Coordinates of C-alpha atoms in Angstrom, one line a residue:
Chain A
M1 CA 119.2 125.1 101.8
P2 CA 116.2 122.9 102.4
V3 CA 114.2 122.3 99.3
D4 CA 110.7 121.4 100.4
E5 CA 108.1 119.6 98.1
F6 CA 106.6 122.7 96.5
G7 CA 109.9 124.1 95.6
L8 CA 110.9 121.0 94.1
I9 CA 107.9 121.0 91.9
D10 CA 108.4 124.7 91.1
R11 CA 112.0 124.4 90.1
Y12 CA 112.2 121.4 88.0
F13 CA 108.8 121.0 86.6
R14 CA 107.0 124.4 86.2
D15 CA 108.3 124.8 82.7
A16 CA 108.7 121.0 81.8
G17 CA 106.9 119.9 78.7
A18 CA 105.0 122.0 76.0
Q19 CA 103.3 125.3 76.5
R20 CA 99.6 125.0 75.5
A21 CA 96.7 127.6 75.3
D22 CA 94.2 124.9 76.5
V23 CA 96.0 124.7 80.1
L24 CA 93.7 127.2 82.1
T25 CA 95.5 126.3 85.3
G26 CA 98.5 124.4 85.3
I27 CA 101.0 123.4 88.2
G28 CA 100.6 125.3 91.4
D29 CA 97.0 124.9 92.1
D30 CA 95.0 122.1 93.9
A31 CA 94.4 120.7 90.5
A32 CA 94.8 121.6 86.9
V33 CA 92.0 123.1 84.9
L34 CA 92.0 122.1 81.2
A35 CA 89.9 123.1 78.3
A36 CA 88.0 119.9 77.2
P37 CA 89.6 118.4 74.1
P38 CA 87.5 117.4 70.9
G39 CA 86.1 114.0 70.7
E40 CA 86.6 111.5 73.4
L41 CA 89.1 111.6 76.2
V42 CA 91.8 109.0 76.5
V43 CA 93.5 108.4 79.8
A44 CA 96.1 106.0 80.9
T45 CA 98.6 105.6 83.8
D46 CA 101.6 103.5 84.5
T47 CA 104.3 103.3 87.2
L48 CA 107.9 102.7 86.9
V49 CA 109.5 101.2 90.2
S50 CA 113.2 101.3 90.8
G51 CA 114.7 97.8 90.7
V52 CA 111.4 96.4 88.9
H53 CA 111.0 98.3 85.7
F54 CA 114.5 99.8 85.6
P55 CA 117.9 98.7 87.3
E56 CA 118.6 100.7 90.2
G57 CA 121.2 103.5 89.2
S58 CA 119.7 103.8 85.8
P59 CA 120.3 107.2 84.2
A60 CA 117.8 110.0 85.6
Q61 CA 117.1 111.1 82.0
S62 CA 116.2 107.7 80.9
I63 CA 114.0 107.4 84.0
G64 CA 112.2 110.5 83.0
H65 CA 111.9 109.7 79.5
R66 CA 110.6 106.1 80.1
A67 CA 108.0 107.2 82.7
L68 CA 106.4 109.3 80.2
A69 CA 107.2 107.2 77.1
V70 CA 105.4 104.0 78.5
N71 CA 102.1 106.1 79.1
L72 CA 102.4 107.8 75.8
S73 CA 102.8 104.1 74.3
D74 CA 99.4 103.3 75.9
L75 CA 97.8 106.3 74.0
A76 CA 99.5 105.3 70.9
A77 CA 97.9 101.9 71.3
M78 CA 94.5 103.6 71.3
G79 CA 95.2 105.7 68.4
A80 CA 95.1 108.9 70.5
T81 CA 96.7 112.2 70.3
P82 CA 98.3 113.1 73.8
D83 CA 97.6 116.5 75.3
W84 CA 98.7 116.6 79.0
A85 CA 100.5 114.7 81.6
L86 CA 100.7 114.7 85.4
L87 CA 103.5 113.3 87.2
A88 CA 103.5 111.5 90.8
L89 CA 107.1 111.3 91.8
T90 CA 108.4 109.5 95.0
L91 CA 111.9 110.0 96.0
P92 CA 114.2 108.9 98.5
A93 CA 115.9 112.3 98.6
A94 CA 115.9 115.7 97.0
D95 CA 118.9 115.0 94.8
E96 CA 119.0 118.0 92.5
Q97 CA 121.3 116.6 90.1
W98 CA 119.1 113.7 89.6
L99 CA 116.0 115.7 89.4
E100 CA 117.5 117.9 86.8
G101 CA 118.4 114.8 84.5
F102 CA 114.8 113.2 85.2
A103 CA 113.1 116.5 84.3
A104 CA 115.2 117.0 81.0
G105 CA 114.4 113.5 80.2
L106 CA 110.6 113.8 80.7
S107 CA 110.3 117.4 79.3
A108 CA 112.3 116.7 75.9
L109 CA 109.8 113.8 75.1
A110 CA 107.0 115.8 76.3
R111 CA 107.9 118.7 74.1
E112 CA 108.5 116.4 71.0
H113 CA 104.8 115.5 71.2
G114 CA 103.4 118.8 72.4
V115 CA 102.4 117.4 75.9
A116 CA 102.1 119.9 78.7
L117 CA 102.9 118.9 82.2
V118 CA 99.9 120.2 84.1
G119 CA 100.4 118.9 87.6
G120 CA 101.7 116.3 90.1
D121 CA 102.8 115.5 93.3
T122 CA 106.4 114.9 95.0
T123 CA 106.7 112.8 97.9
R124 CA 109.5 111.1 100.0
G125 CA 109.9 107.5 99.8
P126 CA 111.5 104.6 97.8
L127 CA 111.8 105.7 94.1
C128 CA 108.6 105.3 92.2
V129 CA 107.4 107.3 89.3
T130 CA 104.0 107.4 88.1
V131 CA 102.8 109.2 85.2
Q132 CA 99.2 110.0 83.9
V133 CA 98.6 111.0 80.6
L134 CA 95.3 112.7 79.0
G135 CA 94.7 112.8 75.3
H136 CA 92.1 112.5 72.7
V137 CA 90.5 110.6 69.9
P138 CA 87.7 111.6 67.3
A139 CA 84.4 110.1 68.8
G140 CA 84.1 106.3 68.2
T141 CA 87.6 106.0 66.8
A142 CA 89.7 104.6 69.5
L143 CA 91.7 101.4 68.7
L144 CA 90.5 98.7 71.2
R145 CA 92.2 95.2 71.9
S146 CA 88.8 93.8 71.5
G147 CA 88.1 94.5 67.6
A148 CA 90.0 91.7 65.9
A149 CA 88.2 89.0 64.1
A150 CA 89.3 85.4 63.0
G151 CA 91.0 85.9 59.7
D152 CA 92.6 89.2 60.4
L153 CA 96.3 89.6 59.8
L154 CA 98.6 90.4 62.7
F155 CA 101.5 93.2 62.7
V156 CA 104.2 94.5 64.8
S157 CA 106.1 97.7 64.7
G158 CA 109.7 97.9 65.0
T159 CA 112.0 95.2 66.0
P160 CA 110.8 93.7 69.1
G161 CA 113.4 92.1 71.5
D162 CA 115.9 94.8 71.4
A163 CA 114.9 96.4 74.6
A164 CA 115.2 93.1 76.5
A165 CA 118.6 92.9 75.1
G166 CA 119.4 96.4 76.0
L167 CA 118.3 95.6 79.5
A168 CA 120.5 92.5 79.7
I169 CA 123.3 94.8 78.6
E170 CA 122.7 97.3 81.2
Q171 CA 122.5 94.6 83.9
G172 CA 125.7 93.1 82.7
A173 CA 124.1 90.0 81.6
C174 CA 124.9 90.3 78.0
N175 CA 128.0 91.3 76.1
A176 CA 127.9 93.6 73.3
S177 CA 130.3 96.4 72.0
G178 CA 130.5 99.5 69.8
A179 CA 127.4 100.6 67.8
Q180 CA 125.3 97.6 68.5
R181 CA 125.8 97.8 72.2
D182 CA 124.8 101.6 72.1
Y183 CA 121.9 100.8 69.8
L184 CA 120.4 98.3 72.0
R185 CA 120.9 100.1 75.3
Q186 CA 119.1 103.1 73.6
R187 CA 116.0 100.7 72.7
F188 CA 115.8 100.1 76.4
L189 CA 116.9 103.5 78.0
K190 CA 114.9 105.7 75.4
P191 CA 112.1 104.0 73.8
T192 CA 109.8 105.5 71.2
P193 CA 106.1 105.8 71.7
R194 CA 104.6 105.0 68.3
L195 CA 102.1 107.8 68.4
S196 CA 102.3 108.8 64.8
L197 CA 101.6 105.2 63.6
G198 CA 98.9 104.8 66.2
A199 CA 96.9 107.7 65.1
R200 CA 97.1 106.6 61.5
L201 CA 96.0 103.3 62.2
R202 CA 92.5 104.7 63.4
G203 CA 89.9 103.4 60.8
L204 CA 92.4 100.8 59.6
A205 CA 93.4 98.3 62.6
S206 CA 90.7 96.2 63.8
A207 CA 92.6 95.9 67.1
C208 CA 95.7 97.5 68.6
M209 CA 97.9 97.2 71.9
D210 CA 101.4 98.0 72.9
V211 CA 104.1 95.6 73.5
S212 CA 105.4 96.0 76.7
D213 CA 105.4 92.5 78.5
G214 CA 106.4 90.7 75.5
L215 CA 105.1 90.1 72.0
L216 CA 103.5 86.7 72.5
G217 CA 101.9 87.3 75.8
D218 CA 100.7 90.7 74.6
A219 CA 99.4 89.4 71.3
A220 CA 97.7 86.7 73.3
K221 CA 95.9 89.3 75.4
L222 CA 94.8 91.1 72.3
A223 CA 93.5 87.8 70.7
A224 CA 91.8 86.9 74.1
A225 CA 90.2 90.4 74.3
S226 CA 88.8 89.7 70.8
G227 CA 87.8 86.1 71.6
V228 CA 89.9 84.5 69.0
A229 CA 93.2 82.8 69.0
V230 CA 96.5 83.9 67.5
E231 CA 99.3 82.4 65.5
I232 CA 102.6 84.0 65.2
D233 CA 105.2 83.0 62.4
Y234 CA 108.5 82.4 64.1
D235 CA 110.4 83.0 60.7
S236 CA 108.5 86.2 60.3
L237 CA 109.5 88.0 63.6
P238 CA 111.4 91.2 62.5
L239 CA 114.8 91.3 64.0
S240 CA 117.2 94.1 64.2
P241 CA 120.8 93.5 62.7
A242 CA 122.3 94.5 66.1
L243 CA 119.9 91.9 68.2
R244 CA 120.9 89.1 65.8
A245 CA 124.6 90.0 65.8
V246 CA 124.6 90.2 69.5
C247 CA 122.4 87.3 70.6
G248 CA 122.4 85.0 67.7
D249 CA 119.2 84.1 65.7
S250 CA 117.6 81.8 68.0
R251 CA 118.0 84.0 71.3
A252 CA 117.2 87.1 69.2
R253 CA 113.7 85.5 68.2
E254 CA 113.1 84.3 71.8
L255 CA 113.6 87.9 72.9
A256 CA 111.4 89.1 70.4
L257 CA 108.6 86.8 71.4
A258 CA 109.1 87.0 75.2
G259 CA 111.3 90.1 76.1
G260 CA 109.5 93.2 77.6
D261 CA 109.9 96.9 77.3
D262 CA 109.7 97.4 73.5
Y263 CA 106.7 99.7 73.3
E264 CA 106.0 98.6 69.9
L265 CA 102.4 98.4 68.6
C266 CA 100.9 95.0 67.8
F267 CA 97.7 95.4 65.8
S268 CA 95.3 93.5 63.5
V269 CA 93.9 94.4 60.2
A270 CA 91.1 92.7 58.4
P271 CA 92.4 91.4 54.8
P272 CA 89.9 93.6 52.8
R273 CA 91.6 96.8 54.5
L274 CA 95.2 95.4 53.6
P275 CA 95.7 97.3 50.3
Q276 CA 94.6 100.6 52.1
L277 CA 97.0 99.9 55.1
L278 CA 100.0 99.3 52.6
A279 CA 99.0 102.6 50.6
R280 CA 98.4 104.8 53.6
L281 CA 101.4 103.4 55.6
P282 CA 104.1 101.9 53.4
P283 CA 105.7 99.3 55.5
R284 CA 109.3 100.4 54.8
Q285 CA 108.6 104.0 55.8
W286 CA 106.6 102.8 58.8
H287 CA 108.7 100.0 59.8
Y288 CA 106.1 97.4 60.6
T289 CA 105.9 93.7 59.7
Q290 CA 103.2 91.0 59.3
I291 CA 103.9 88.4 62.1
G292 CA 100.9 86.1 62.0
R293 CA 97.2 86.1 62.0
L294 CA 94.0 85.7 64.1
T295 CA 92.3 82.5 63.9
A296 CA 89.0 80.9 65.5
G297 CA 89.2 79.4 68.9
G298 CA 91.5 80.5 71.7
G299 CA 95.1 80.6 72.9
S300 CA 98.3 81.6 71.2
R301 CA 100.7 79.5 69.0
V302 CA 104.1 80.1 67.5
L303 CA 104.4 78.3 64.2
R304 CA 107.6 77.4 62.4
G305 CA 107.2 75.6 59.0
G306 CA 103.6 74.5 59.9
T307 CA 104.8 73.1 63.3
V308 CA 103.6 74.5 66.6
M309 CA 106.7 75.5 68.8
Q310 CA 106.8 75.2 72.6
F311 CA 107.7 78.3 74.8
S312 CA 107.8 78.2 78.5
H313 CA 107.8 81.9 79.3
P314 CA 105.0 84.0 77.8
G315 CA 106.1 87.2 79.0
Y316 CA 106.9 89.4 81.8
R317 CA 104.4 89.1 84.8
H318 CA 104.5 90.9 88.2
F319 CA 103.9 88.4 91.0
G320 CA 104.0 85.7 88.4
Chain B
M1 CA 98.0 80.0 92.8
P2 CA 100.0 82.7 91.4
V3 CA 98.2 85.8 90.7
D4 CA 99.5 88.1 88.1
E5 CA 99.2 91.8 87.6
F6 CA 96.2 91.5 85.2
G7 CA 94.4 89.1 87.3
L8 CA 94.9 91.4 90.3
I9 CA 93.3 94.5 88.6
D10 CA 90.5 92.3 87.2
R11 CA 89.6 90.6 90.4
Y12 CA 89.6 93.5 92.8
F13 CA 89.2 96.6 90.9
R14 CA 87.1 95.8 87.8
D15 CA 83.9 96.4 89.8
A16 CA 85.1 99.1 92.0
G17 CA 83.6 102.4 92.1
A18 CA 80.3 103.7 90.4
Q19 CA 79.2 102.7 87.0
R20 CA 78.8 105.5 84.4
A21 CA 77.4 105.7 81.1
D22 CA 80.3 108.1 80.0
V23 CA 82.9 105.4 80.5
L24 CA 83.3 104.2 76.8
T25 CA 86.3 101.7 77.6
G26 CA 87.2 101.1 81.1
I27 CA 89.7 98.8 82.9
G28 CA 91.2 96.3 80.7
D29 CA 92.6 97.9 77.6
D30 CA 95.8 100.2 77.0
A31 CA 93.8 103.2 78.3
A32 CA 90.3 104.3 79.2
V33 CA 88.1 106.2 76.7
L34 CA 85.6 108.5 78.1
A35 CA 83.0 110.8 77.0
A36 CA 84.3 114.5 77.4
P37 CA 82.5 116.2 80.3
P38 CA 80.7 119.3 80.0
G39 CA 82.7 122.6 80.8
E40 CA 86.3 122.3 81.7
L41 CA 88.3 119.2 82.9
V42 CA 89.8 119.4 86.4
V43 CA 92.6 116.8 87.0
A44 CA 94.7 116.1 90.0
T45 CA 97.1 113.6 91.4
D46 CA 98.3 112.6 95.0
T47 CA 100.6 109.8 96.1
L48 CA 100.5 108.2 99.6
V49 CA 103.6 106.5 100.6
S50 CA 103.8 103.9 103.7
G51 CA 105.5 105.3 106.6
V52 CA 105.3 108.7 105.3
H53 CA 101.5 109.6 104.5
F54 CA 100.2 106.7 107.0
P55 CA 101.8 104.6 109.5
E56 CA 103.0 101.2 108.5
G57 CA 100.2 98.7 109.1
S58 CA 97.4 101.2 108.6
P59 CA 94.1 99.3 108.0
A60 CA 94.1 98.5 104.2
Q61 CA 90.4 100.0 104.1
S62 CA 91.8 103.2 105.3
I63 CA 94.4 103.4 102.9
G64 CA 92.0 102.9 100.2
H65 CA 89.7 105.5 101.3
R66 CA 92.3 108.1 102.0
A67 CA 94.1 107.4 98.5
L68 CA 91.1 108.6 96.7
A69 CA 89.9 111.1 99.6
V70 CA 93.1 113.3 99.3
N71 CA 92.5 113.6 95.6
L72 CA 88.8 114.3 95.7
S73 CA 89.8 116.9 98.2
D74 CA 91.7 118.6 95.5
L75 CA 88.9 118.6 93.2
A76 CA 86.7 119.9 96.0
A77 CA 89.2 122.7 96.6
M78 CA 88.5 123.7 92.8
G79 CA 84.8 123.6 93.1
A80 CA 84.8 120.5 90.7
T81 CA 82.5 117.6 90.3
P82 CA 84.5 114.3 90.3
D83 CA 83.9 112.0 87.5
W84 CA 86.7 109.3 87.1
A85 CA 89.8 107.8 88.7
L86 CA 92.8 105.9 88.1
L87 CA 94.8 103.8 90.5
A88 CA 98.5 103.4 90.3
L89 CA 99.1 100.7 93.1
T90 CA 102.7 99.6 94.0
L91 CA 102.7 96.6 96.4
P92 CA 105.4 94.5 98.0
A93 CA 103.2 91.3 97.7
A94 CA 100.0 90.4 96.3
D95 CA 98.1 90.0 99.6
E96 CA 94.5 89.2 98.8
Q97 CA 93.2 90.1 102.2
W98 CA 94.9 93.5 102.0
L99 CA 93.7 93.9 98.4
E100 CA 90.1 93.2 99.3
G101 CA 90.1 95.8 102.3
F102 CA 91.9 98.2 100.1
A103 CA 89.6 98.0 97.4
A104 CA 86.4 98.1 99.6
G105 CA 87.7 101.4 101.1
L106 CA 88.2 102.8 97.9
S107 CA 85.2 101.7 96.2
A108 CA 82.9 102.8 98.9
L109 CA 83.9 106.5 98.7
A110 CA 84.2 106.2 94.9
R111 CA 80.5 105.2 94.8
E112 CA 79.5 107.6 97.4
H113 CA 80.6 110.5 94.9
G114 CA 79.6 108.6 91.8
V115 CA 83.2 108.0 90.6
A116 CA 84.1 105.5 88.2
L117 CA 87.4 103.5 88.4
V118 CA 88.6 103.7 84.7
G119 CA 92.1 102.4 84.7
G120 CA 95.1 101.8 86.6
D121 CA 98.3 100.0 87.0
T122 CA 99.4 97.4 89.6
T123 CA 103.1 96.9 90.2
R124 CA 105.6 95.2 92.5
G125 CA 107.7 97.4 95.1
P126 CA 107.5 99.2 98.3
L127 CA 103.8 100.1 99.1
C128 CA 102.9 103.2 97.3
V129 CA 99.5 104.3 96.3
T130 CA 98.8 107.2 93.5
V131 CA 95.4 108.1 92.4
Q132 CA 94.5 110.4 89.6
V133 CA 90.9 112.0 89.6
L134 CA 89.3 113.7 86.7
G135 CA 86.3 115.9 87.1
H136 CA 84.8 119.1 85.6
V137 CA 83.5 122.4 86.3
P138 CA 81.1 124.8 84.3
A139 CA 83.6 127.1 82.1
G140 CA 85.5 129.8 83.9
T141 CA 84.1 128.9 87.5
A142 CA 87.0 126.9 88.8
L143 CA 88.0 128.1 92.4
L144 CA 91.7 129.2 92.3
R145 CA 94.2 129.8 95.2
S146 CA 95.0 133.1 93.5
G147 CA 91.8 135.1 93.6
A148 CA 91.8 136.4 97.1
A149 CA 92.1 140.3 97.5
A150 CA 92.7 142.4 100.5
G151 CA 90.0 142.7 102.7
D152 CA 88.4 139.4 102.0
L153 CA 87.3 137.2 104.9
L154 CA 89.0 133.8 105.6
F155 CA 87.0 130.6 106.5
V156 CA 87.8 127.0 107.2
S157 CA 85.5 124.1 107.1
G158 CA 85.3 121.5 109.7
T159 CA 87.6 121.5 112.9
P160 CA 91.1 121.3 111.6
G161 CA 93.5 119.5 114.0
D162 CA 91.3 116.5 114.5
A163 CA 93.4 114.4 111.9
A164 CA 96.7 115.2 113.4
A165 CA 95.3 114.2 116.7
G166 CA 94.0 111.1 115.3
L167 CA 97.4 110.2 113.5
A168 CA 99.0 110.8 116.9
I169 CA 96.8 108.2 118.6
E170 CA 97.4 105.8 115.8
Q171 CA 101.1 106.1 116.5
G172 CA 100.6 105.8 120.1
A173 CA 102.0 109.4 120.7
C174 CA 98.7 110.5 122.4
N175 CA 96.4 109.0 124.9
A176 CA 92.6 108.9 124.4
S177 CA 89.7 106.7 124.9
G178 CA 86.1 105.8 124.1
A179 CA 84.1 107.9 121.7
Q180 CA 86.8 110.7 121.5
R181 CA 89.5 108.2 120.6
D182 CA 87.3 106.7 117.9
Y183 CA 86.3 110.1 116.6
L184 CA 89.8 111.5 116.3
R185 CA 91.1 108.2 114.8
Q186 CA 88.3 108.3 112.2
R187 CA 89.2 111.8 111.1
F188 CA 92.9 110.5 110.0
L189 CA 91.7 107.1 108.8
K190 CA 88.6 108.3 106.8
P191 CA 88.7 112.0 106.0
T192 CA 85.7 113.6 104.2
P193 CA 86.4 115.4 100.9
R194 CA 84.3 118.4 100.9
L195 CA 83.0 118.0 97.6
S196 CA 79.4 119.6 98.1
L197 CA 80.9 122.5 100.0
G198 CA 83.4 123.2 97.2
A199 CA 80.8 123.0 94.5
R200 CA 78.6 125.3 96.2
L201 CA 81.3 127.9 96.8
R202 CA 81.5 128.4 93.0
G203 CA 80.9 132.1 92.4
L204 CA 81.0 132.9 96.1
A205 CA 84.5 132.1 97.2
S206 CA 87.2 134.4 95.8
A207 CA 89.9 131.8 96.5
C208 CA 89.9 128.1 98.0
M209 CA 92.3 125.2 98.7
D210 CA 92.3 122.2 100.9
V211 CA 94.2 122.1 104.1
S212 CA 96.4 119.0 103.9
D213 CA 99.7 120.3 105.1
G214 CA 98.4 122.4 108.1
L215 CA 96.0 125.3 108.1
L216 CA 98.5 128.0 108.8
G217 CA 100.9 126.9 106.2
D218 CA 98.2 126.3 103.6
A219 CA 96.5 129.6 104.3
A220 CA 99.8 131.3 103.7
K221 CA 100.1 129.5 100.5
L222 CA 96.6 130.7 99.3
A223 CA 97.7 134.3 100.4
A224 CA 101.0 134.0 98.5
A225 CA 99.2 132.9 95.3
S226 CA 96.8 135.9 95.7
G227 CA 99.6 138.5 96.3
V228 CA 98.2 139.2 99.8
A229 CA 98.9 138.5 103.6
V230 CA 96.7 136.4 105.7
E231 CA 95.8 136.9 109.6
I232 CA 94.4 134.1 111.4
D233 CA 92.5 134.7 114.7
Y234 CA 93.9 132.3 117.2
D235 CA 90.6 132.5 119.4
S236 CA 88.3 131.8 116.4
L237 CA 89.9 128.4 115.3
P238 CA 86.9 126.0 115.4
L239 CA 88.0 123.0 117.8
S240 CA 86.1 119.7 118.0
P241 CA 84.9 119.0 121.6
A242 CA 87.1 115.5 121.3
L243 CA 90.3 117.5 120.2
R244 CA 90.1 119.9 123.0
A245 CA 89.2 117.2 125.5
V246 CA 92.2 115.1 124.5
C247 CA 94.8 117.7 123.8
G248 CA 93.9 120.7 126.0
D249 CA 92.9 123.9 124.7
S250 CA 96.5 125.2 123.8
R251 CA 97.9 122.0 122.0
A252 CA 94.5 121.7 120.1
R253 CA 95.0 125.2 118.6
E254 CA 98.5 124.4 117.8
L255 CA 97.3 121.1 116.0
A256 CA 94.6 123.1 114.3
L257 CA 97.0 125.5 112.9
A258 CA 99.9 123.2 112.0
G259 CA 98.8 119.6 112.0
G260 CA 98.3 118.0 108.6
D261 CA 95.9 115.7 107.1
D262 CA 92.6 117.4 107.6
Y263 CA 91.3 117.8 104.0
E264 CA 89.0 120.6 105.1
L265 CA 88.6 123.7 102.8
C266 CA 90.0 127.0 103.4
F267 CA 88.5 129.8 101.4
S268 CA 88.2 133.3 101.2
V269 CA 85.0 135.5 100.6
A270 CA 84.9 139.2 99.7
P271 CA 82.7 141.1 102.1
P272 CA 79.9 142.1 99.7
R273 CA 79.4 138.2 99.0
L274 CA 78.9 137.6 102.8
P275 CA 75.2 137.8 103.0
Q276 CA 74.9 135.6 100.1
L277 CA 77.3 133.0 101.6
L278 CA 75.5 132.9 104.9
A279 CA 72.1 132.7 103.1
R280 CA 73.2 130.0 100.6
L281 CA 75.3 128.1 102.9
P282 CA 74.1 128.5 106.5
P283 CA 77.4 127.9 108.5
R284 CA 75.9 125.6 111.3
Q285 CA 74.5 123.3 108.4
W286 CA 77.8 123.5 106.4
H287 CA 80.3 123.5 109.3
Y288 CA 82.5 126.4 108.3
T289 CA 83.8 129.3 110.5
Q290 CA 85.5 132.5 109.8
I291 CA 89.0 132.5 111.1
G292 CA 90.7 135.5 109.9
R293 CA 91.2 137.8 106.8
L294 CA 93.3 138.7 103.8
T295 CA 95.3 142.0 104.1
A296 CA 97.6 144.0 102.0
G297 CA 101.3 142.8 102.2
G298 CA 102.7 139.3 102.3
G299 CA 103.2 136.7 104.8
S300 CA 101.0 135.0 107.6
R301 CA 100.3 136.0 111.2
V302 CA 98.4 134.6 114.0
L303 CA 96.6 137.2 116.2
R304 CA 95.5 136.8 119.7
G305 CA 93.9 139.9 121.4
G306 CA 95.6 142.1 118.5
T307 CA 99.0 140.7 119.3
V308 CA 101.0 138.5 116.9
M309 CA 101.9 135.1 118.1
Q310 CA 105.1 133.3 117.0
F311 CA 104.9 129.7 115.6
S312 CA 107.9 127.7 114.7
H313 CA 106.4 125.1 112.5
P314 CA 104.4 126.2 109.6
G315 CA 103.0 122.9 108.4
Y316 CA 104.2 119.5 107.1
R317 CA 106.9 119.6 104.4
H318 CA 108.5 116.9 102.6
F319 CA 112.3 117.2 102.3
G320 CA 111.9 120.1 104.8

């Protein structure tokens, strides 16, 4: 039975994601019609390419999850609440089993965050997934990269480096077993967009971005956007027990600094706001750690015992 | 000099498109922040894959134009006014000459329609372009596919079939020369999204969609969404002089019915609204033609002198 592009979208995606009353016209027309959200619109798009952003042969469910998660992570970094998503899916063939897994992965995450899938396009070609997400923030409250000032403290959520180790395990480049292997693989295959944390940082963080290309490189981007320098304390990097056990302390810190795909939030807070941050978002409950500070000047440095360390690889770059 | 993903976006796309005061945060942060438009949001996404939606080696400027045009055409079909676009560009290599042409093609069309490019993602992989457009309509006025009723008249804008002939010329599958060749090629390489027409059809058309996969197949989709049947009059199909001269009358009508990539609007109007349509949108000025009608029942038929004609190929389908 031939399955055409419209049939595909109908069958696998029509009921994907959350049902929302503000979707006036969803999948199936030339475009979606949506009741405008309160405040300001926040929109992002990210693409996953097979063999570049995930290993060829990755589980379809993970690809569906990650395609949405990396976009939701962008909204989290703005402090935004997600509302809707569109999916542009390019596939070499209409593999129904693959589509079922992909849709399940995407849909479960969408429902978890109340996101409706309102449109898309399915085309034939090398596997490539682009998702667009739309959300909102109260007017004037979006968290930007550019708001940090010298003296602000720098934080990161979660335990960066885990996803890079998980990817290395997926690729057979790292040995691990048991629960540690499972944990690290899942941090790559099923990252958690930090939407609740991002939304609660509105009015508290001076700047925020998500860590997708490596903490050191991304923190440097935040600092550059804010016109300041960044210092990261090597010994403050939060490491998961699994990462340290599998990679050793030194390699674990290297991955925490330069590994990609973590989708944690890196944010700055002005010192006078610190008591409010700690009260509103207890660190043990919200899993974030102070890792450094922003200073006058430019560039990025990693410090250990007051000494500047040297790293050659600042993060993952396409065409680098 | 290595050009990284961020450098690429910065250099070629930061100033692409229109400048708009409602873009509060544009390219360069994790997501764009936009002042919500009046009325309802209208959003669409479409992908162009190399070798599927355009011949490999197509001019970069055309690919940039078409990537945005096919999306604007979706907004036109809803009667929407476009506001913003996002670009997800997957490229095998950072070819600066190609990027310059692509950005120029996309930017010129964006500026023509006052559309700001507010974000995007540049990734490495097989050439694939996904654009998302966001626009708006006054609340409750979006043109849907599903509003047609039996008895409504069916119209199409422009001269369908031209783009299919233009593509055949591009592929060396059709001989043409001089002004006719230039005209038909341009209809494929540089389609015109019918935004003004679409916006003016609000309150007049009972249903509307854009013709991207072939007029007959797309009209059948409009009819199916409306729960009616469609009849198209073979002899009423509007043909360009170039198409008729290059392909002959019979092949020209076949392309008008089944060729893709026209990005014209197919719309229905209830007979009582006809005087208003003709007065508000003089057909000679707005270039549209009555080509048939919607009737009770289901399916699609092409009529010639009261006889039903048979066609085997209803339109272009992926995975068909």
